[in-house]
Amino acid sequence: MNAPAPLAEIDESGLAALFDALVRRGRTVVGPTVKDDAIVLAELGSAAELPHGWGVETEPGGYRLRPRTDRAAFAHSAGPQSWKTFLHPPRARLWQADRASDGTVTVREDDAPAPRYAFLGVRPCDLRAIAVQDRVLTAGAYRDPVYGRRRDGVFLIVVECTEPGGVCFCTSMGTGPGLPEGSAFDLALTETAGPGGLSYLIRAGSPEGSELLAELPARPTDGVRARAAVAGAAGRMGREVDASDLRALMAGTMTAERWNQVADRCLTCGNCTMVCPTCFCTTTEETTDLTGDHAERWRRWDSCFDLDFSHLHGVGPVRSSARSRYRQWLTHKLGTWYDQFGSSGCVGCGRCIAWCPVGIDITEEVTALRAESGAAGAR
Amino acid sequence: MTAPRLAVWKFSSCDGCQLTLLDLEDELVSLSGELEIGYFLEATSDTLPPPYDLSLVEGSVAAGADLERIRWIREQSRHLVTIGACATAGGVQALRNLSPLPEYQSVVYARPDYLDSLDDSTPISAHVPVDFELRGCPIDKRQLLEVITAFLADRKPDIPTHSVCFECKLRGTTCVTVAHGTPCLGPVTHAGCGALCPAYGRGCYGCFGPVPTTPGGGGPNTRAMLPLLRRDGLSEADIARLYRTFNAEAPEFAEAARQAEEEAR
Ligand code: SF4
Ligand code: SF4
Ligand code: SF4
Ligand code: SF4
């Protein structure tokens, strides 16, 4: 009775069956698909919309779709969006108010239930990013209602990484390419492509996951091929970085010369923060209609690269220079995040490196800051 | 209480920005309920006398008579908003600032002596104080509506000053530079259009002008754009031309074009 549960695998038709089972349960399935020469995350109608046969090449400031020689659907690294697009949407209306002709004002909060999402193809680094945003947006004294409504009951299907990209460094951050012990998920898959087609090592991480797995046409496997694919990925990371004691490094390099060098290259365009799966900053916008009888409050993504982000009344932007804005991003992500939320704000997904138009590389900046502080310490 | 009186003025321009007001089809009826049209020749030849509560000024100062007229308009206007690249930066016609005017006046016109042109085409703010500048060539109609509604509610208009990149990311457009290698001025260009061109797979050509420069050292890092635009296939001459369009004489874009030419030497 106490024998370990055997490992199970499904094939491509099993993946389609999984998709259909999610739809039958009323889930809105979000996953990767090819659009505009990139692998983006979108609501999918069927498993056929997955990016079968597509891979990507990434480098600082560059991303290209590349056809693969196999039909793998998950052999690609992070694209231009992350799951925060769905959990922490770019724009959300918070409430609206109407003034009647007698002057009474009625306020209506926007609290419509969110879609019941199933996220198909969450990479281990991105699973950690969701956990980081959970901590930021729901674990404090004030739970964010927009995020909370969307996050509650998301069905998470992780797919371990077998094809890391040129800008990935999850191994350095301890978040991938395999699923770390103790992760919270519903189902986890590991994709391998072989002569017999695609196969997916599959295991459940929750009661709902087990229930769904029981409905799938699974067969037993030793899991050796899948394990080897993940282990191989760990050895092919595009980048690595010494992530030890980042908090102290950030706190100790506030006056470093390196910030000037990176500021010479930085466009302060804000792309890095918006593609980062953990950045959470927003601003509010108030709108009225022409009559002034209808008002709405919205919130939208903001970024510490926006001049208005640090605008103080009567003073103007406190962080104006590229130096101070870039430093805010890096020191928050890697330093003060520990003070606020007890972890790193970086999970090593590499998005900020690929989607920075001028290819500023967070791992290179950390290495340079370390070298500069080491040299200063040695003097 | 009578409705605030609106005036719409034209200087050197193509009329496209004024037309944006008429283009607000769904809002025109309630707009005319909230504002009294005092002067808007594009819409009606009936005019009401000054003063005006809100003046929208289109066009650049480019002819001798403009100088006095803009000062008069300023005196008659409680709140003056300039609209479009011409009014805020001198417009495409400011390209003439780069070479001596008489040379091509004589080529284009049979009797250049009838002309009353100033040497330079300049923004309205070079001549009179301006309360708000709305960018774009042409302006965006949602933004124009926001400026007018904010004026009516006596609040600050919500017109973000960040880069076009913010708008691409908010609407979920994949970056055309990173994913396709398309040259794009989005990172140094003022938001406002909703990232229109990249949404259709094109690079931004900067029609909303540069992101603002601040005393503390904020502004478009056009030097850092040079290697990027070169990587994406532009020559220095191409780069100079890219900056020299609708906002050619916005100081930051004029400087960017000079930087590109300087690198070519
Ligand atoms: S800082 Fe960069 S590498 Fe780290 S999680 Fe954010 S986008 Fe990914
Ligand atoms: S890095 Fe900047 S945008 Fe990201 S969470 Fe921190 S302050 Fe906000
Ligand atoms: S680091 Fe790169 S993406 Fe981030 S603001 Fe600077 S130029 Fe833009
Ligand atoms: S993307 Fe650039 S060129 Fe195109 S409309 Fe917007 S500001 Fe103008």
XYZ file of C-alpha atoms and ligand atoms in Angstrom:
676
model
C 0.000 0.000 0.000
C 2.881 2.349 0.694
C 4.629 1.945 -2.642
C 5.482 5.335 -4.199
C 2.927 6.473 -6.728
C 4.197 5.569 -10.201
C 5.146 8.425 -12.519
C 2.726 9.138 -15.313
C 3.019 10.597 -18.759
C 0.623 11.751 -21.442
C 1.149 12.325 -25.156
C -0.016 15.139 -27.428
C -3.567 13.812 -27.479
C -3.416 13.775 -23.680
C -2.470 17.447 -23.771
C -5.522 18.142 -25.926
C -7.627 16.105 -23.475
C -6.234 18.211 -20.625
C -7.174 21.363 -22.479
C -10.693 20.125 -23.111
C -11.098 19.061 -19.490
C -10.175 22.572 -18.367
C -12.687 24.111 -20.765
C -15.386 21.688 -19.539
C -14.726 22.906 -16.019
C -15.501 26.446 -17.163
C -11.903 27.554 -17.172
C -10.541 30.317 -19.419
C -7.271 28.829 -20.620
C -4.363 31.235 -21.059
C -1.142 30.013 -22.602
C 1.605 30.707 -25.120
C 0.821 31.251 -28.786
C 2.534 32.839 -31.789
C 1.491 36.400 -32.603
C 3.383 39.252 -34.276
C 6.601 37.239 -34.537
C 6.733 36.484 -30.838
C 5.403 33.884 -28.429
C 2.859 35.806 -26.413
C 0.419 34.786 -23.693
C -3.227 34.883 -24.730
C -6.580 33.230 -24.144
C -6.528 30.056 -26.193
C -9.372 28.251 -27.922
C -7.646 24.880 -28.214
C -4.339 23.111 -27.665
C -3.686 23.477 -31.396
C -3.011 27.187 -30.800
C 0.072 26.400 -28.703
C 3.369 27.360 -30.400
C 4.105 23.838 -31.676
C 7.422 23.755 -33.483
C 8.552 27.228 -32.490
C 11.521 28.235 -30.408
C 13.087 31.612 -29.684
C 16.549 33.107 -29.649
C 17.117 35.835 -27.117
C 19.997 38.183 -26.441
C 20.270 41.603 -24.794
C 17.907 43.837 -26.779
C 16.942 41.057 -29.176
C 14.259 38.385 -29.555
C 13.634 36.243 -32.622
C 11.236 33.430 -33.321
C 12.982 30.326 -34.744
C 11.392 27.217 -36.239
C 12.360 24.019 -34.444
C 13.035 20.625 -35.925
C 10.484 19.030 -33.579
C 6.881 19.826 -32.637
C 7.633 20.892 -29.063
C 5.085 23.412 -27.749
C 6.968 24.626 -24.694
C 10.590 24.711 -25.900
C 10.873 28.491 -25.694
C 11.868 30.983 -23.020
C 10.027 34.046 -21.700
C 8.278 36.299 -24.201
C 7.195 39.937 -24.046
C 4.522 39.467 -21.404
C 4.214 37.615 -18.169
C 1.210 36.290 -16.240
C 0.914 39.635 -14.482
C -0.893 40.882 -17.592
C -3.777 38.651 -16.461
C -3.416 38.833 -12.671
C -2.394 42.483 -12.337
C -3.823 43.949 -15.553
C -2.277 47.029 -17.208
C -5.493 49.020 -16.712
C -8.360 48.376 -14.343
C -11.377 50.489 -13.394
C -11.759 50.661 -9.620
C -15.058 52.498 -9.321
C -17.403 54.905 -11.003
C -19.617 57.608 -9.579
C -22.743 59.335 -10.864
C -24.328 62.559 -9.717
C -28.078 62.744 -10.100
C -29.971 65.948 -10.904
C -30.814 66.389 -7.198
C -27.105 66.284 -6.370
C -26.965 62.785 -4.845
C -23.847 60.878 -5.726
C -23.881 57.109 -6.240
C -20.600 55.251 -6.200
C -20.342 51.806 -7.731
C -17.293 49.708 -7.060
C -16.062 47.480 -9.867
C -16.177 44.091 -8.224
C -17.375 41.821 -11.010
C -15.984 38.306 -10.634
C -12.855 37.591 -12.652
C -12.651 34.813 -15.239
C -11.733 31.435 -13.765
C -8.340 31.160 -15.351
C -6.199 28.139 -16.053
C -2.625 29.167 -16.829
C -1.074 26.587 -19.133
C 2.712 26.661 -19.461
C 3.866 28.573 -16.383
C 7.672 28.351 -16.228
C 9.218 27.700 -12.816
C 10.735 31.221 -12.753
C 7.299 32.669 -13.474
C 5.674 30.490 -10.820
C 8.075 32.094 -8.355
C 7.202 35.512 -9.786
C 3.515 34.827 -9.069
C 4.452 33.871 -5.505
C 6.403 37.135 -5.190
C 3.424 39.169 -6.394
C 1.141 37.175 -4.058
C 3.336 38.351 -1.197
C 3.326 41.959 -2.405
C -0.323 42.308 -3.363
C -2.221 39.986 -1.047
C -0.158 39.181 2.029
C 0.120 42.648 3.569
C -2.373 44.545 5.684
C -4.345 45.538 2.567
C -5.205 42.894 0.056
C -5.367 44.192 -3.487
C -8.921 43.429 -4.649
C -8.198 43.434 -8.397
C -5.296 41.021 -8.101
C -6.990 38.996 -5.386
C -10.150 38.381 -7.414
C -8.146 37.217 -10.412
C -5.625 35.220 -8.426
C -8.128 33.275 -6.302
C -8.665 29.876 -7.787
C -6.310 30.161 -10.767
C -5.442 26.667 -11.930
C -1.663 26.591 -12.438
C -0.107 24.190 -14.927
C 3.634 24.466 -14.731
C 5.841 23.309 -17.578
C 9.436 22.797 -16.541
C 12.110 24.355 -18.731
C 14.059 22.234 -21.165
C 15.172 25.008 -23.519
C 16.537 28.010 -21.615
C 17.085 31.241 -23.556
C 20.178 33.334 -24.052
C 19.158 35.784 -21.331
C 17.883 33.276 -18.718
C 19.566 32.947 -15.324
C 16.999 31.150 -13.166
C 19.657 28.683 -11.952
C 21.532 31.591 -10.348
C 18.354 32.809 -8.660
C 17.308 29.332 -7.497
C 13.963 29.420 -9.310
C 14.391 26.915 -12.178
C 14.699 25.306 -14.668
C 13.092 22.430 -12.743
C 10.265 22.983 -10.308
C 11.828 23.766 -6.906
C 10.774 21.654 -3.890
C 7.811 23.092 -2.038
C 6.303 24.977 -4.997
C 2.541 25.432 -5.049
C 0.898 24.338 -8.314
C -1.947 22.204 -9.626
C -0.288 20.213 -12.385
C 3.322 20.067 -13.541
C 4.440 18.877 -16.960
C 7.831 18.167 -18.479
C 7.837 18.058 -22.248
C 10.159 15.897 -24.317
C 10.141 15.297 -28.044
C 11.122 11.873 -29.290
C 10.656 9.647 -32.299
C 7.250 8.603 -30.973
C 6.099 12.248 -30.802
C 5.730 14.530 -27.798
C 5.390 13.209 -24.309
C 4.686 14.948 -21.064
C 5.721 13.734 -17.663
C 2.764 14.830 -15.528
C 2.229 15.105 -11.804
C -0.380 16.708 -9.607
C 0.303 19.229 -6.870
C -3.222 19.772 -5.550
C -6.480 17.836 -5.066
C -8.016 19.537 -8.109
C -4.887 18.630 -10.083
C -5.156 14.964 -9.047
C -8.811 14.872 -9.954
C -8.086 16.225 -13.406
C -5.090 13.945 -13.911
C -7.307 10.935 -13.176
C -9.427 11.843 -16.209
C -6.490 11.874 -18.622
C -5.246 9.004 -20.777
C -1.968 8.639 -18.868
C 0.487 5.767 -18.927
C 3.290 4.887 -16.516
C 6.850 6.085 -17.165
C 10.211 6.001 -15.406
C 10.563 9.737 -16.085
C 14.243 9.369 -16.943
C 14.107 11.211 -20.248
C 12.200 14.142 -18.757
C 14.554 14.448 -15.788
C 17.549 14.402 -18.126
C 16.035 17.177 -20.270
C 15.608 19.447 -17.241
C 19.082 18.641 -15.918
C 20.524 19.425 -19.341
C 18.733 22.776 -19.337
C 20.363 23.747 -16.056
C 23.727 23.416 -17.788
C 22.706 25.604 -20.741
C 21.661 28.825 -19.009
C 22.368 31.869 -21.170
C 23.649 33.823 -18.190
C 24.729 33.455 -14.621
C 25.253 35.861 -11.802
C 26.609 35.719 -8.276
C 23.384 36.330 -6.364
C 24.893 36.100 -2.897
C 24.034 38.905 -0.509
C 22.510 41.183 -3.121
C 20.822 43.249 -0.441
C 24.177 44.271 1.047
C 25.655 44.862 -2.410
C 22.825 47.237 -3.319
C 22.947 49.069 0.005
C 26.708 49.479 -0.267
C 26.954 50.800 -3.812
C 24.579 53.770 -3.793
C 27.404 56.132 -4.794
C 29.059 53.811 -7.328
C 30.473 55.179 -10.557
C 28.808 52.306 -12.415
C 25.413 54.003 -12.154
C 26.775 56.806 -14.356
C 27.937 54.349 -16.981
C 24.602 52.566 -17.150
C 22.806 55.932 -17.168
C 24.712 56.888 -20.315
C 23.068 53.944 -22.071
C 19.643 53.889 -20.398
C 16.751 55.424 -22.355
C 14.533 55.618 -19.215
C 11.869 54.108 -21.446
C 10.468 51.909 -18.652
C 10.321 48.695 -20.686
C 12.300 46.700 -18.113
C 9.797 47.359 -15.335
C 6.768 46.630 -17.457
C 8.048 43.299 -18.756
C 9.302 42.276 -15.295
C 6.896 39.698 -13.855
C 7.243 41.067 -10.318
C 7.105 44.859 -10.793
C 3.767 45.950 -9.408
C 3.692 49.758 -9.378
C 0.540 51.528 -10.502
C -0.799 55.055 -10.656
C -4.422 56.181 -10.521
C -6.231 58.240 -13.083
C -9.459 60.068 -12.470
C -11.682 60.827 -15.395
C -14.860 62.849 -15.699
C -17.215 63.192 -18.590
C -18.024 66.545 -20.179
C -20.961 67.212 -17.876
C -18.997 66.354 -14.740
C -21.892 64.134 -13.613
C -20.000 60.910 -14.241
C -16.564 60.172 -12.848
C -14.374 57.084 -12.946
C -11.234 56.006 -11.161
C -8.853 53.761 -13.048
C -5.464 52.491 -12.240
C -2.711 51.679 -14.689
C 0.789 50.297 -14.594
C 3.383 52.847 -13.684
C 7.132 52.595 -13.428
C 9.927 54.175 -11.459
C 11.285 55.243 -14.866
C 8.306 57.580 -15.291
C 9.139 61.167 -14.291
C 5.715 61.566 -12.696
C 6.426 58.545 -10.493
C 8.558 60.634 -8.128
C 6.796 63.944 -8.695
C 6.394 65.928 -5.496
C 4.036 68.873 -5.365
C 5.956 72.084 -5.759
C 9.261 70.271 -6.214
C 8.852 68.254 -9.392
C 10.345 64.816 -10.002
C 12.679 63.812 -7.213
C 14.288 61.173 -9.408
C 14.934 62.939 -12.698
C 18.284 61.699 -13.907
C 18.664 58.351 -15.622
C 21.170 57.485 -12.909
C 18.665 57.897 -10.109
C 15.891 56.182 -12.009
C 17.940 53.154 -13.051
C 19.369 52.896 -9.547
C 15.869 52.930 -8.068
C 14.853 49.991 -10.265
C 17.893 47.860 -9.543
C 18.189 48.610 -5.849
C 14.487 47.986 -5.314
C 14.483 44.772 -7.302
C 17.580 43.297 -5.702
C 17.971 45.173 -2.442
C 15.098 46.895 -0.662
C 12.693 44.194 -1.893
C 14.242 41.977 0.809
C 13.420 44.606 3.456
C 9.867 45.030 2.216
C 8.894 41.523 1.221
C 11.579 39.167 2.500
C 12.853 37.949 -0.873
C 14.543 39.032 -4.059
C 12.320 40.877 -6.511
C 14.163 39.158 -9.355
C 13.455 35.580 -10.402
C 15.987 35.375 -13.240
C 13.544 35.235 -16.174
C 15.750 37.506 -18.317
C 12.858 39.555 -19.740
C 14.344 42.907 -18.722
C 17.520 42.004 -20.638
C 15.872 40.901 -23.862
C 13.206 43.624 -23.959
C 15.489 46.528 -23.063
C 15.884 48.136 -26.490
C 19.538 48.955 -25.803
C 20.215 45.603 -24.144
C 21.142 46.703 -20.624
C 21.843 43.476 -18.763
C 20.931 43.213 -15.078
C 23.488 40.399 -14.562
C 26.259 42.488 -16.093
C 25.311 45.459 -13.908
C 25.391 43.324 -10.755
C 28.779 41.917 -11.731
C 30.158 45.387 -12.418
C 28.808 46.771 -9.131
C 30.358 43.819 -7.324
C 33.705 44.426 -9.015
C 33.583 48.122 -8.181
C 32.663 47.539 -4.550
C 35.289 44.793 -4.284
C 37.916 47.138 -5.660
C 36.782 49.889 -3.277
C 36.863 47.427 -0.358
C 40.367 46.306 -1.272
C 41.756 49.831 -1.260
C -24.119 80.636 -15.012
C -23.354 80.812 -18.718
C -21.238 78.168 -20.381
C -17.536 78.955 -20.785
C -16.774 80.540 -24.140
C -14.493 78.549 -26.457
C -12.292 79.922 -29.231
C -10.261 77.931 -31.738
C -7.469 79.769 -33.543
C -5.372 78.891 -36.529
C -1.822 79.972 -37.299
C 0.540 78.261 -39.784
C -0.852 74.744 -39.930
C -2.805 72.220 -41.961
C -6.086 72.426 -39.945
C -5.798 68.758 -38.976
C -5.747 69.444 -35.254
C -8.840 71.672 -35.359
C -10.581 68.998 -37.355
C -9.873 66.612 -34.488
C -12.394 68.662 -32.515
C -15.048 68.116 -35.186
C -13.999 64.503 -35.278
C -15.314 64.037 -31.722
C -18.599 62.956 -33.259
C -20.030 61.165 -30.242
C -19.264 64.037 -27.913
C -20.050 67.051 -30.103
C -23.599 67.433 -28.872
C -22.731 67.400 -25.188
C -19.657 69.505 -25.932
C -21.808 72.250 -27.429
C -24.003 72.023 -24.332
C -21.084 72.633 -21.998
C -19.173 75.208 -24.038
C -20.352 78.222 -25.979
C -18.602 78.441 -29.330
C -17.171 81.959 -29.461
C -14.816 81.627 -32.391
C -14.331 78.511 -34.495
C -14.353 79.352 -38.199
C -13.847 75.732 -39.218
C -17.283 75.006 -37.723
C -19.245 78.245 -38.020
C -18.785 81.737 -39.375
C -20.824 83.152 -36.472
C -18.518 84.637 -33.879
C -18.948 86.071 -30.406
C -16.838 88.876 -28.996
C -13.936 88.288 -26.588
C -12.945 87.507 -23.896
C -12.737 83.721 -24.240
C -12.516 81.256 -21.378
C -10.677 78.572 -23.323
C -8.600 79.191 -26.420
C -7.249 76.288 -28.433
C -4.426 77.456 -30.653
C -3.308 75.495 -33.677
C -0.316 76.368 -35.854
C 3.078 77.978 -35.552
C 4.108 81.600 -35.646
C 5.560 81.975 -39.126
C 4.290 85.241 -40.626
C 4.820 88.815 -39.508
C 1.157 89.411 -38.722
C 1.108 86.358 -36.414
C 3.187 88.131 -33.796
C 0.628 90.721 -32.914
C -2.337 88.393 -33.345
C -1.047 85.819 -30.848
C -0.425 88.536 -28.259
C -3.971 89.799 -28.747
C -5.384 86.269 -28.425
C -3.424 85.734 -25.225
C -4.820 88.934 -23.772
C -8.365 87.840 -24.607
C -8.007 84.274 -23.270
C -8.351 83.102 -19.703
C -6.863 79.676 -20.479
C -4.737 79.070 -23.565
C -3.928 75.578 -24.794
C -1.720 74.949 -27.814
C -2.586 71.905 -29.882
C -0.371 69.931 -32.237
C 3.236 69.796 -33.375
C 3.038 73.161 -35.192
C 1.835 75.062 -32.148
C 4.039 73.210 -29.657
C 7.263 72.821 -31.675
C 7.022 74.830 -34.918
C 5.744 71.947 -37.034
C 7.100 70.454 -40.233
C 7.391 73.989 -41.643
C 10.144 74.654 -39.087
C 12.423 72.691 -41.419
C 12.899 76.024 -43.141
C 14.691 77.276 -40.017
C 17.623 75.144 -41.142
C 18.362 77.156 -44.308
C 17.993 80.753 -45.509
C 14.395 81.560 -46.399
C 14.918 83.871 -49.427
C 16.633 81.077 -51.358
C 13.551 78.942 -51.754
C 11.004 81.703 -51.535
C 12.336 82.856 -54.875
C 12.045 79.344 -56.288
C 8.514 78.720 -55.075
C 6.827 82.105 -55.509
C 6.691 84.356 -58.545
C 6.494 87.489 -56.398
C 8.245 86.780 -53.062
C 7.996 90.463 -52.255
C 4.278 89.910 -51.506
C 5.216 87.555 -48.680
C 5.363 88.501 -45.038
C 7.288 85.492 -43.712
C 9.358 85.388 -40.585
C 12.792 83.740 -40.878
C 11.807 80.974 -38.486
C 8.662 79.002 -37.742
C 8.343 78.934 -33.956
C 6.001 77.472 -31.334
C 3.373 79.639 -29.674
C 5.162 79.321 -26.331
C 8.127 81.240 -27.783
C 5.881 84.321 -27.891
C 3.270 84.168 -25.130
C 2.724 82.182 -21.924
C 0.839 78.966 -22.607
C -1.243 77.113 -20.002
C -1.002 73.667 -21.527
C 0.641 72.086 -24.572
C -1.020 69.101 -26.240
C 1.318 67.222 -28.559
C 0.910 65.245 -31.732
C 0.705 65.537 -35.512
C -2.191 65.462 -35.424
C -3.309 65.471 -31.799
C -5.200 62.479 -30.437
C -8.931 63.067 -30.072
C -9.238 61.244 -26.750
C -6.491 63.450 -25.371
C -8.187 66.595 -26.688
C -11.419 65.535 -25.011
C -9.503 64.910 -21.779
C -7.963 68.402 -21.906
C -11.392 69.984 -22.454
C -13.163 67.925 -19.775
C -10.345 68.620 -17.327
C -10.714 72.338 -18.064
C -14.473 72.137 -17.433
C -13.955 70.278 -14.155
C -11.082 72.581 -13.190
C -8.697 69.677 -12.739
C -5.300 68.713 -14.129
C -5.595 66.820 -17.418
C -4.353 63.242 -17.308
C -1.787 63.485 -20.102
C 1.168 61.250 -19.212
C 4.624 62.481 -20.218
C 6.333 59.093 -20.393
C 7.589 57.347 -23.536
C 5.565 55.639 -26.261
C 7.052 52.358 -24.914
C 4.706 52.622 -21.926
C 1.745 52.663 -24.278
C 3.021 49.661 -26.242
C 3.442 47.692 -23.050
C 0.058 48.731 -21.645
C -1.760 47.668 -24.790
C 0.318 44.498 -25.140
C 2.071 45.338 -28.401
C 5.235 43.312 -28.954
C 8.252 45.619 -29.246
C 8.992 46.125 -32.958
C 12.619 47.005 -32.278
C 13.452 44.023 -30.074
C 11.384 41.408 -31.919
C 11.651 42.617 -35.518
C 14.673 44.939 -35.649
C 12.493 47.817 -36.858
C 13.943 51.284 -36.158
C 11.613 53.065 -33.711
C 11.761 56.412 -31.886
C 9.275 55.209 -29.252
C 11.757 55.234 -26.342
C 12.434 58.985 -26.744
C 8.977 60.021 -27.940
C 6.225 61.526 -25.796
C 3.266 59.201 -25.249
C -0.222 60.213 -26.316
C -1.041 58.395 -29.539
C -1.673 55.097 -27.748
C 1.337 53.594 -29.585
C -0.492 53.654 -32.890
C 2.348 52.876 -35.322
C 3.927 49.941 -33.435
C 0.463 48.388 -33.111
C 0.537 48.148 -36.910
C 4.095 46.798 -36.950
C 5.723 50.118 -37.806
C 8.384 52.037 -35.930
C 7.433 55.297 -34.252
C 8.683 58.354 -36.155
C 8.227 60.730 -33.266
C 5.174 62.738 -34.261
C 4.382 63.523 -30.613
C 7.828 65.042 -30.117
C 10.414 64.318 -27.427
C 9.736 63.198 -23.873
C 10.164 66.224 -21.597
C 13.473 67.514 -20.355
C 13.606 68.317 -16.644
C 16.033 70.447 -14.642
C 17.209 67.398 -12.700
C 18.668 65.751 -15.782
C 15.653 63.928 -17.218
C 15.104 63.942 -20.965
C 15.372 61.879 -24.127
C 18.699 60.035 -24.262
C 19.095 60.462 -28.002
C 22.827 59.675 -27.837
C 22.030 56.192 -26.575
C 19.535 55.790 -29.431
C 22.258 56.234 -32.082
C 23.855 52.764 -31.846
C 20.393 51.198 -31.626
C 19.087 52.915 -34.763
C 22.331 51.996 -36.544
C 21.918 48.371 -35.481
C 18.474 48.445 -37.040
C 19.911 49.540 -40.355
C 19.791 53.337 -40.433
C 22.698 55.466 -41.604
C 23.530 58.691 -39.760
C 21.837 60.623 -42.566
C 18.713 58.469 -42.157
C 18.747 59.125 -38.431
C 19.029 62.880 -38.900
C 16.107 62.732 -41.337
C 14.043 60.633 -38.926
C 14.270 63.309 -36.253
C 13.686 66.120 -38.738
C 10.012 65.730 -39.418
C 7.030 67.181 -37.574
C 9.019 68.143 -34.518
C 12.264 69.006 -36.297
C 12.793 72.114 -34.201
C 11.776 70.683 -30.846
C 15.142 71.412 -29.206
C 15.841 67.781 -28.206
C 15.055 66.389 -31.666
C 17.019 69.186 -33.369
C 19.956 68.266 -31.151
C 19.494 64.556 -31.903
C 19.675 65.250 -35.635
C 22.851 67.291 -35.082
C 24.333 64.434 -33.028
C 23.708 62.019 -35.898
C 25.293 64.368 -38.440
C 28.246 64.948 -36.157
C 28.799 61.159 -35.922
C 28.743 60.902 -39.712
C 31.681 63.283 -39.934
S 14.503 41.852 -12.937
Fe 14.627 41.111 -15.067
S 15.349 38.999 -14.924
Fe 14.647 39.628 -12.893
S 12.526 38.943 -12.780
Fe 12.480 41.066 -13.483
S 12.499 40.918 -15.733
Fe 13.094 38.905 -14.936
S 11.500 48.403 -9.694
Fe 10.359 50.292 -9.948
S 8.469 49.769 -11.065
Fe 9.388 47.856 -10.270
S 8.335 47.539 -8.315
Fe 10.233 48.658 -7.878
S 9.677 50.831 -7.893
Fe 8.001 49.661 -8.873
S 17.258 49.690 -18.569
Fe 16.663 49.462 -20.710
S 14.453 48.988 -20.668
Fe 15.005 49.806 -18.662
S 14.543 51.994 -18.838
Fe 16.733 51.731 -19.332
S 16.787 51.521 -21.570
Fe 14.654 51.204 -20.935
S 3.801 55.872 -32.762
Fe 5.058 57.719 -32.921
S 4.868 58.402 -35.065
Fe 3.204 56.912 -34.676
S 1.441 58.178 -34.091
Fe 2.525 57.595 -32.206
S 3.990 59.268 -31.753
Fe 3.297 59.458 -33.916
